[in-house]
Coordinates of C-alpha atoms and ligand atoms in Angstrom, one line a residue:
M1 CA -31.1 37.4 25.3
S2 CA -34.7 38.6 25.5
Q3 CA -35.5 42.1 26.7
S4 CA -38.1 42.9 29.3
P5 CA -40.9 45.1 28.1
A6 CA -39.6 47.8 30.5
Q7 CA -36.3 47.9 28.6
D8 CA -38.1 48.0 25.3
Y9 CA -40.0 51.1 26.4
A10 CA -37.2 52.7 28.4
A11 CA -37.2 56.4 28.2
P12 CA -34.8 57.7 25.5
D13 CA -31.6 59.2 26.7
Y14 CA -31.7 62.8 25.4
M15 CA -28.2 63.8 24.4
F16 CA -27.8 67.2 22.8
P17 CA -24.4 68.2 21.3
E18 CA -22.0 70.0 23.5
G19 CA -22.5 73.8 23.0
F20 CA -26.1 73.4 21.8
L21 CA -27.6 76.7 22.6
W22 CA -30.9 77.1 24.3
G23 CA -32.7 80.4 24.1
A24 CA -35.8 82.4 23.2
A25 CA -36.6 84.9 20.5
T26 CA -38.4 88.2 20.0
A27 CA -38.6 91.0 17.4
A28 CA -38.3 94.7 17.8
H29 CA -41.7 95.9 16.6
Q30 CA -43.4 93.1 18.5
I31 CA -42.0 94.0 22.0
E32 CA -40.3 97.4 22.1
G33 CA -43.0 100.0 22.0
S34 CA -41.9 103.7 21.9
P35 CA -41.3 103.5 18.2
L36 CA -40.5 107.2 17.7
A37 CA -38.5 107.7 20.9
D38 CA -35.1 109.3 21.1
G39 CA -34.9 110.4 17.4
A40 CA -36.2 107.2 15.8
G41 CA -37.9 107.4 12.4
P42 CA -41.2 105.7 11.7
S43 CA -41.3 102.2 10.1
I44 CA -43.8 100.8 7.7
W45 CA -45.4 99.0 10.7
T46 CA -46.0 102.2 12.6
R47 CA -47.7 103.6 9.5
F48 CA -49.6 100.4 8.7
A49 CA -51.0 99.9 12.2
H50 CA -52.1 103.5 12.3
T51 CA -54.1 103.1 9.1
P52 CA -57.7 102.2 10.1
G53 CA -58.7 98.6 9.4
M54 CA -55.2 97.2 9.0
T55 CA -54.8 95.5 12.4
L56 CA -57.3 93.6 14.6
N57 CA -58.9 96.1 17.0
G58 CA -56.6 98.8 15.6
D59 CA -53.8 97.5 17.8
T60 CA -50.4 99.2 17.3
G61 CA -46.9 98.7 18.5
D62 CA -46.9 102.1 20.3
V63 CA -46.5 100.4 23.7
A64 CA -46.3 96.6 23.0
C65 CA -44.3 95.1 25.9
D66 CA -42.6 98.4 26.7
H67 CA -39.4 96.6 26.3
Y68 CA -37.7 99.7 25.1
R69 CA -37.9 101.0 28.7
R70 CA -38.0 97.7 30.6
W71 CA -35.1 95.9 28.8
K72 CA -33.0 95.6 31.9
D73 CA -35.8 93.8 33.8
D74 CA -36.4 91.6 30.8
V75 CA -32.7 90.5 30.7
R76 CA -33.0 89.8 34.4
L77 CA -36.0 87.6 33.7
M78 CA -34.1 85.8 31.0
R79 CA -31.3 85.0 33.4
E80 CA -33.8 83.8 36.0
L81 CA -35.3 81.4 33.4
G82 CA -31.8 80.2 32.7
L83 CA -31.7 81.2 29.0
Q84 CA -28.3 80.8 27.3
A85 CA -29.2 82.8 24.3
Y86 CA -31.5 85.6 23.2
R87 CA -32.5 86.3 19.6
F88 CA -33.8 89.8 19.0
S89 CA -34.0 92.2 16.1
V90 CA -32.8 95.7 15.6
S91 CA -35.3 98.4 14.4
W92 CA -33.6 99.8 11.3
S93 CA -35.3 103.2 11.7
R94 CA -34.2 103.6 15.3
V95 CA -30.6 103.5 14.1
L96 CA -31.0 105.1 10.7
P97 CA -34.2 107.3 11.0
D98 CA -34.2 107.9 7.2
G99 CA -33.1 104.4 6.4
T100 CA -29.7 105.6 5.0
G101 CA -27.2 108.3 5.9
R102 CA -27.5 109.9 9.3
V103 CA -27.0 107.5 12.3
N104 CA -29.1 108.2 15.4
Q105 CA -26.6 107.5 18.1
Q106 CA -29.4 107.2 20.8
G107 CA -31.0 104.3 18.8
L108 CA -27.7 102.6 18.4
D109 CA -26.9 103.0 22.1
F110 CA -30.1 101.2 23.0
Y111 CA -29.0 98.0 21.3
S112 CA -25.4 98.5 22.5
R113 CA -26.6 98.6 26.2
L114 CA -28.9 95.6 25.6
V115 CA -26.0 93.6 24.3
D116 CA -23.8 94.6 27.2
E117 CA -26.5 93.6 29.7
L118 CA -27.0 90.3 28.0
L119 CA -23.3 89.5 28.1
A120 CA -23.0 90.6 31.7
N121 CA -25.7 88.0 32.5
G122 CA -24.1 85.3 30.5
I123 CA -26.6 85.3 27.7
E124 CA -25.4 85.1 24.1
P125 CA -27.1 87.7 21.7
L126 CA -28.2 86.6 18.2
V127 CA -29.0 89.7 16.3
T128 CA -31.4 89.9 13.4
L129 CA -31.0 93.0 11.2
Y130 CA -34.5 92.9 9.6
H131 CA -37.6 91.5 11.1
W132 CA -40.1 93.3 8.9
D133 CA -40.0 96.9 10.1
L134 CA -38.7 98.8 7.1
P135 CA -38.0 102.5 7.6
A136 CA -41.0 104.4 6.2
A137 CA -38.6 106.8 4.5
L138 CA -37.3 103.9 2.4
D139 CA -40.8 102.7 1.6
D140 CA -41.4 106.2 0.2
R141 CA -38.5 105.4 -2.2
G142 CA -40.1 102.1 -3.3
G143 CA -39.0 99.9 -0.4
W144 CA -38.3 96.4 -1.4
L145 CA -39.3 97.2 -5.0
N146 CA -36.4 99.5 -5.4
P147 CA -33.2 97.7 -6.5
D148 CA -31.1 100.2 -4.6
I149 CA -32.3 98.6 -1.4
A150 CA -29.5 96.1 -1.5
H151 CA -27.1 98.9 -0.9
W152 CA -29.2 100.6 1.7
F153 CA -29.4 97.3 3.6
A154 CA -25.7 96.7 3.4
E155 CA -25.0 100.2 4.6
Y156 CA -27.3 99.7 7.6
G157 CA -25.7 96.3 8.2
E158 CA -22.3 97.8 8.2
V159 CA -23.3 100.4 10.8
M160 CA -24.5 97.6 13.1
F161 CA -21.5 95.3 12.4
R162 CA -19.1 98.0 13.2
A163 CA -20.9 98.9 16.4
L164 CA -21.5 95.4 17.8
D165 CA -19.4 92.8 16.1
G166 CA -16.9 92.8 18.9
R167 CA -19.7 91.6 21.2
V168 CA -22.2 89.9 18.9
K169 CA -21.0 86.7 17.4
K170 CA -24.1 85.5 15.5
W171 CA -25.9 87.7 13.0
V172 CA -29.0 87.2 10.8
T173 CA -29.7 89.2 7.7
L174 CA -33.4 88.7 7.1
N175 CA -36.2 87.1 9.1
E176 CA -38.5 85.1 6.8
P177 CA -38.3 86.6 3.3
W178 CA -41.2 84.5 2.3
V179 CA -43.5 86.2 4.9
I180 CA -42.2 89.6 4.0
T181 CA -43.2 89.1 0.4
D182 CA -46.3 86.9 0.7
G183 CA -47.8 89.0 3.4
G184 CA -46.5 92.4 2.4
Y185 CA -46.5 92.3 -1.4
L186 CA -48.8 89.5 -2.6
H187 CA -51.7 89.1 -0.2
G188 CA -51.4 92.4 1.6
A189 CA -52.1 91.3 5.2
L190 CA -48.8 92.7 6.4
A191 CA -47.1 96.0 5.9
P192 CA -46.8 97.6 3.4
G193 CA -50.0 96.0 2.5
H194 CA -49.6 95.6 -1.3
R195 CA -51.4 93.0 -3.4
S196 CA -49.6 92.4 -6.6
R197 CA -48.5 89.3 -8.4
F198 CA -46.1 91.5 -10.4
E199 CA -44.5 93.1 -7.3
A200 CA -44.0 89.9 -5.3
P201 CA -41.2 88.4 -7.3
I202 CA -39.4 91.8 -7.5
A203 CA -39.6 92.3 -3.7
S204 CA -38.3 88.7 -3.1
H205 CA -35.5 89.2 -5.5
N206 CA -34.4 92.4 -3.9
L207 CA -34.7 90.9 -0.5
M208 CA -32.2 88.2 -1.6
R209 CA -29.9 90.7 -3.2
A210 CA -30.0 92.7 0.0
H211 CA -29.2 89.6 2.0
G212 CA -26.2 88.9 -0.3
A213 CA -25.0 92.5 -0.1
A214 CA -25.2 92.5 3.7
V215 CA -23.3 89.2 4.0
K216 CA -20.6 90.7 1.7
A217 CA -20.4 93.8 3.9
Y218 CA -20.1 91.5 6.9
R219 CA -17.1 89.6 5.5
A220 CA -15.4 93.0 5.0
V221 CA -15.8 94.1 8.6
G222 CA -17.1 91.2 10.8
K223 CA -15.2 88.4 12.3
H224 CA -17.9 85.9 13.4
E225 CA -20.9 84.3 11.9
I226 CA -23.8 85.4 9.7
G227 CA -26.8 83.5 8.3
L228 CA -30.3 83.7 6.9
V229 CA -33.5 82.8 8.7
V230 CA -36.3 81.2 6.7
N231 CA -39.7 79.8 7.8
L232 CA -40.1 76.3 6.4
E233 CA -43.3 74.3 6.3
P234 CA -43.3 70.8 4.9
K235 CA -46.0 70.0 2.3
Y236 CA -47.6 66.6 2.2
A237 CA -50.0 65.6 -0.6
A238 CA -53.6 65.3 0.4
S239 CA -54.0 62.4 -2.1
E240 CA -52.1 60.4 -4.6
S241 CA -53.7 62.3 -7.5
T242 CA -51.4 63.9 -10.1
E243 CA -53.0 67.3 -9.5
D244 CA -52.4 67.2 -5.7
K245 CA -48.8 66.0 -6.2
A246 CA -48.2 68.9 -8.6
A247 CA -49.8 71.3 -6.1
V248 CA -47.4 70.0 -3.5
E249 CA -44.4 70.7 -5.7
R250 CA -45.6 74.3 -6.4
A251 CA -46.3 75.0 -2.7
H252 CA -43.0 73.5 -1.7
A253 CA -41.1 75.5 -4.3
Y254 CA -42.9 78.7 -3.4
M255 CA -42.5 78.5 0.4
N256 CA -39.5 76.4 1.1
R257 CA -37.2 76.6 -1.9
Q258 CA -37.8 80.2 -3.2
Y259 CA -35.2 81.7 -0.9
L260 CA -32.9 78.8 0.1
D261 CA -32.3 77.8 -3.5
P262 CA -30.9 81.1 -4.6
A263 CA -29.1 81.7 -1.4
L264 CA -27.4 78.3 -1.3
L265 CA -27.6 77.0 -4.9
G266 CA -27.6 80.2 -6.9
S267 CA -30.9 79.7 -8.8
Y268 CA -34.7 79.8 -8.4
P269 CA -36.9 76.8 -8.6
D270 CA -38.5 76.3 -12.1
E271 CA -41.9 76.1 -10.5
L272 CA -41.9 79.9 -9.7
R273 CA -42.2 80.7 -13.4
E274 CA -45.3 78.5 -13.6
I275 CA -46.7 80.1 -10.4
F276 CA -46.2 83.7 -11.4
G277 CA -46.6 83.3 -15.1
D278 CA -46.1 86.6 -17.0
A279 CA -45.2 88.3 -13.7
W280 CA -42.0 86.3 -13.4
P281 CA -39.1 88.4 -14.8
E282 CA -35.8 87.3 -16.3
W283 CA -33.1 88.0 -13.7
P284 CA -29.6 89.1 -14.7
A285 CA -27.1 86.2 -14.1
E286 CA -24.8 88.5 -12.0
D287 CA -27.5 88.9 -9.4
F288 CA -27.1 85.3 -8.4
A289 CA -23.4 85.8 -7.8
L290 CA -24.4 88.5 -5.2
I291 CA -27.2 86.4 -3.7
K292 CA -25.2 83.2 -3.2
Q293 CA -22.8 84.1 -0.5
P294 CA -21.1 81.5 1.7
L295 CA -23.2 81.4 4.9
D296 CA -22.1 80.2 8.4
F297 CA -25.5 78.8 9.3
I298 CA -29.2 78.7 8.4
G299 CA -31.9 79.6 10.9
I300 CA -35.2 77.7 10.5
N301 CA -38.5 78.9 11.9
Y302 CA -40.9 76.0 12.2
Y303 CA -44.5 76.1 13.3
T304 CA -46.6 73.7 11.3
R305 CA -47.1 71.6 8.2
N306 CA -49.4 71.8 5.3
V307 CA -51.5 69.0 3.8
T308 CA -51.8 70.3 0.2
R309 CA -54.4 69.8 -2.5
A310 CA -54.8 71.4 -5.9
D311 CA -57.3 74.3 -5.9
G312 CA -58.0 77.6 -7.6
S313 CA -56.4 79.8 -5.0
Y314 CA -54.4 82.8 -6.3
P315 CA -51.7 82.4 -7.7
L316 CA -50.4 79.1 -6.3
R317 CA -53.4 76.9 -7.2
A318 CA -52.8 74.9 -4.0
G319 CA -54.6 75.0 -0.7
A320 CA -54.6 73.4 2.7
V321 CA -56.6 70.5 3.9
K322 CA -57.7 70.6 7.5
Q323 CA -57.0 67.3 9.4
P324 CA -60.1 66.1 11.2
L325 CA -58.1 64.4 13.9
G326 CA -55.4 67.1 14.1
T327 CA -54.7 69.4 17.0
Y328 CA -54.7 73.1 16.1
T329 CA -53.3 76.1 17.8
E330 CA -55.0 79.4 18.2
T331 CA -53.6 80.6 15.0
G332 CA -55.2 77.6 13.2
W333 CA -51.9 75.8 12.7
E334 CA -51.8 72.0 13.0
V335 CA -49.4 70.7 15.7
F336 CA -47.1 68.4 13.7
P337 CA -43.7 67.8 15.3
Q338 CA -42.7 65.1 12.8
G339 CA -42.7 67.8 10.2
L340 CA -39.8 69.5 11.9
T341 CA -37.7 66.3 11.8
D342 CA -38.7 65.9 8.1
T343 CA -37.8 69.5 7.4
L344 CA -34.4 69.3 9.0
Q345 CA -33.6 66.1 7.2
W346 CA -34.8 67.6 3.9
V347 CA -32.5 70.7 4.4
K348 CA -29.5 68.5 5.0
Q349 CA -30.3 66.3 2.0
R350 CA -30.9 69.2 -0.4
Y351 CA -28.4 71.8 0.7
G352 CA -25.7 69.7 2.4
D353 CA -24.2 69.9 5.9
L354 CA -24.7 73.5 7.0
P355 CA -25.0 74.2 10.7
L356 CA -28.7 74.8 11.5
Y357 CA -30.4 76.7 14.3
I358 CA -34.1 76.5 15.1
T359 CA -34.5 80.2 15.4
E360 CA -38.3 80.1 16.1
N361 CA -40.7 77.5 17.3
G362 CA -43.7 77.9 19.5
A363 CA -47.5 78.1 19.7
A364 CA -50.3 80.5 20.6
F365 CA -52.9 78.9 22.9
F366 CA -55.6 80.4 25.1
D367 CA -53.9 80.7 28.5
P368 CA -55.9 80.9 31.7
P369 CA -55.6 84.1 33.6
V370 CA -52.7 84.4 36.0
A371 CA -53.8 82.4 39.1
E372 CA -53.6 83.9 42.6
E373 CA -50.4 82.2 43.4
G374 CA -48.9 83.7 40.3
R375 CA -49.0 80.6 38.0
V376 CA -50.1 80.4 34.4
R377 CA -51.0 76.8 33.6
D378 CA -50.2 76.3 29.9
P379 CA -49.8 72.5 29.5
L380 CA -50.7 72.7 25.8
R381 CA -47.7 75.0 25.1
T382 CA -45.4 72.8 27.2
N383 CA -46.5 69.8 25.4
Y384 CA -46.0 71.5 22.0
L385 CA -42.5 72.6 23.0
R386 CA -41.6 69.2 24.3
K387 CA -42.7 67.4 21.2
H388 CA -40.8 69.7 18.9
I389 CA -37.6 69.6 20.9
T390 CA -37.9 65.9 20.8
A391 CA -38.3 66.1 17.0
I392 CA -35.1 68.1 16.8
H393 CA -33.4 65.4 18.9
D394 CA -34.6 62.8 16.4
A395 CA -33.0 64.9 13.6
I396 CA -29.8 65.2 15.5
K397 CA -29.7 61.5 16.0
S398 CA -30.1 61.0 12.2
G399 CA -27.1 63.1 11.5
C400 CA -28.3 66.7 11.2
D401 CA -26.0 69.4 12.5
I402 CA -28.3 71.4 14.7
R403 CA -26.7 74.0 17.0
G404 CA -29.5 75.6 19.0
Y405 CA -33.1 76.1 19.7
M406 CA -34.9 79.5 20.3
V407 CA -38.5 79.4 21.6
W408 CA -41.0 81.8 20.0
S409 CA -41.4 83.8 22.1
L410 CA -39.9 85.0 25.3
L411 CA -42.9 87.3 25.9
D412 CA -46.5 87.4 24.8
N413 CA -46.3 90.2 22.2
L414 CA -47.8 92.0 19.2
E415 CA -48.8 89.4 16.7
W416 CA -48.6 91.8 13.7
S417 CA -52.0 92.3 12.1
L418 CA -53.6 90.1 14.7
G419 CA -52.6 92.6 17.4
Y420 CA -52.5 91.4 20.9
S421 CA -55.1 88.6 20.4
K422 CA -52.6 85.8 20.2
R423 CA -50.2 84.8 23.0
F424 CA -47.1 83.0 22.0
G425 CA -45.0 83.8 25.1
I426 CA -43.5 81.5 27.7
V427 CA -43.9 84.6 29.8
H428 CA -47.3 86.1 30.3
V429 CA -47.6 89.9 29.8
N430 CA -50.3 91.9 31.4
Y431 CA -50.7 94.6 28.9
D432 CA -52.3 97.0 31.4
S433 CA -49.7 96.8 34.1
Q434 CA -46.8 95.4 32.0
E435 CA -46.3 92.8 34.7
R436 CA -44.4 89.7 33.5
T437 CA -45.4 86.2 34.8
P438 CA -43.4 83.2 33.7
K439 CA -45.9 80.5 32.5
D440 CA -45.5 76.9 33.5
S441 CA -43.9 76.3 30.1
A442 CA -41.1 78.8 31.0
R443 CA -40.3 76.8 34.2
W444 CA -40.4 73.6 32.3
Y445 CA -38.1 75.0 29.6
G446 CA -35.7 76.3 32.2
N447 CA -35.4 72.8 33.5
V448 CA -34.8 71.4 30.0
I449 CA -32.0 74.0 29.7
A450 CA -30.5 73.2 33.1
T451 CA -30.4 69.5 32.3
H452 CA -29.2 70.1 28.7
G453 CA -32.3 68.3 27.4
R454 CA -32.2 65.2 29.7
S455 CA -35.3 66.2 31.5
L456 CA -37.3 65.7 28.2
A457 CA -37.5 62.1 29.4
D458 CA -39.4 63.1 32.5
P459 CA -43.2 62.9 32.5
L460 CA -44.8 66.3 32.0
P461 CA -45.5 68.1 35.3
G462 CA -49.2 68.2 36.3
Ligands
BGC1 C1 -42.5 85.5 12.8 C2 -42.9 86.1 14.1 C3 -44.3 85.8 14.4 C4 -44.4 84.3 14.5 C5 -45.8 83.7 14.9 C6 -43.0 84.1 12.6 O1 -43.5 84.0 11.2 O2 -41.1 85.6 12.6 O3 -42.6 87.5 14.1 O4 -44.8 86.4 15.6 O5 -44.1 83.7 13.3 O6 -46.7 84.1 13.9

């Protein structure tokens, strides 16, 4: 029987698994503001941003989205948008101002109230312990370069697990160890701003030891699920040349396998020795027993791909090739949804069938000002989200076990060293008045959630 062209091109029926969780994500330093309120200690980001020249326009997190004071309204907003889940991070130095020891009850209460409010509104909290804001007091003791940090982190984790595990069922140890090290210890664009090929592997290794120690602590006191969040960026060779192919392998090992391999397979990729040369230490075998803990899920943050060629850049000897026909976001990242499908399939093929969450995905674009009728027209963002959610659907159809999707970000917020110059939110924030205005993408996403993905088949609204 021949099919009519209309049948051939029928819109796909988008079926997401039952229980697939739709939400949005933020991080403490990027939205909270009031970093020293109620007994909190400073973090490395408070210090870094207050050091002249470190952030664009000298922007700091002193106010940010003022979420520390507006959290109740923000939860109401989440409910209005129809979010089922909210991924946020805890500021370590709010809870433990010195990083270890004395607990600041007021800091802990902030997160406890937030969790209660989320639950009262039917929103599931996903809590990240570390999204880059190390207590400054611990940086004074060497920060991620001090091997003791594994114990400090586990101690902090235990405080949080004991306080919230009855109510929080999904925990994340670290957000993006690659960015923490590459930005904070190798290239210096992020706090604490170091630039050292010798420090980078040590910081990475201690991050992974801390991750393992926190998971161990969780198994002793927690009853639910814990995982690790990594940012993955697939690498495609710019040409068939041997040099470019070797560069792809290095870049892939450095960014995508450096943290998942030890966490899930118990060893580092061999390429790291080649990349770091004499700066790559010999690690004690017992460290890998600590690092490789059984995990309940992996969280993947996906933004873009990289077309890679061999070059002289330090120390990877691999660089990016801009695509002349590509679409790029305001952060200069190519929009490449197929890369998300490829990445999810690669994770399954290399690491086996672990439940996966997309813990961040989104884009910064120039948004027009809020229109008189209160709309923010952001079709590029809607289009980006739609294509990426569709790419996830493709991965699910091919057998990947994907449990949820969190947009980055709920709110326009502080984009680290780039200050307030980049807007990733599905909700616009007026930084003068702190007024929140859901963008068109937020309304569109709310509808995707309400239809459990079926509305992805609808044409995009004008
Ligand atoms: C981070 C976020 C950041 C986003 C956009 C991720 O690497 O987890 O904190 O704002 O990317 O750059």
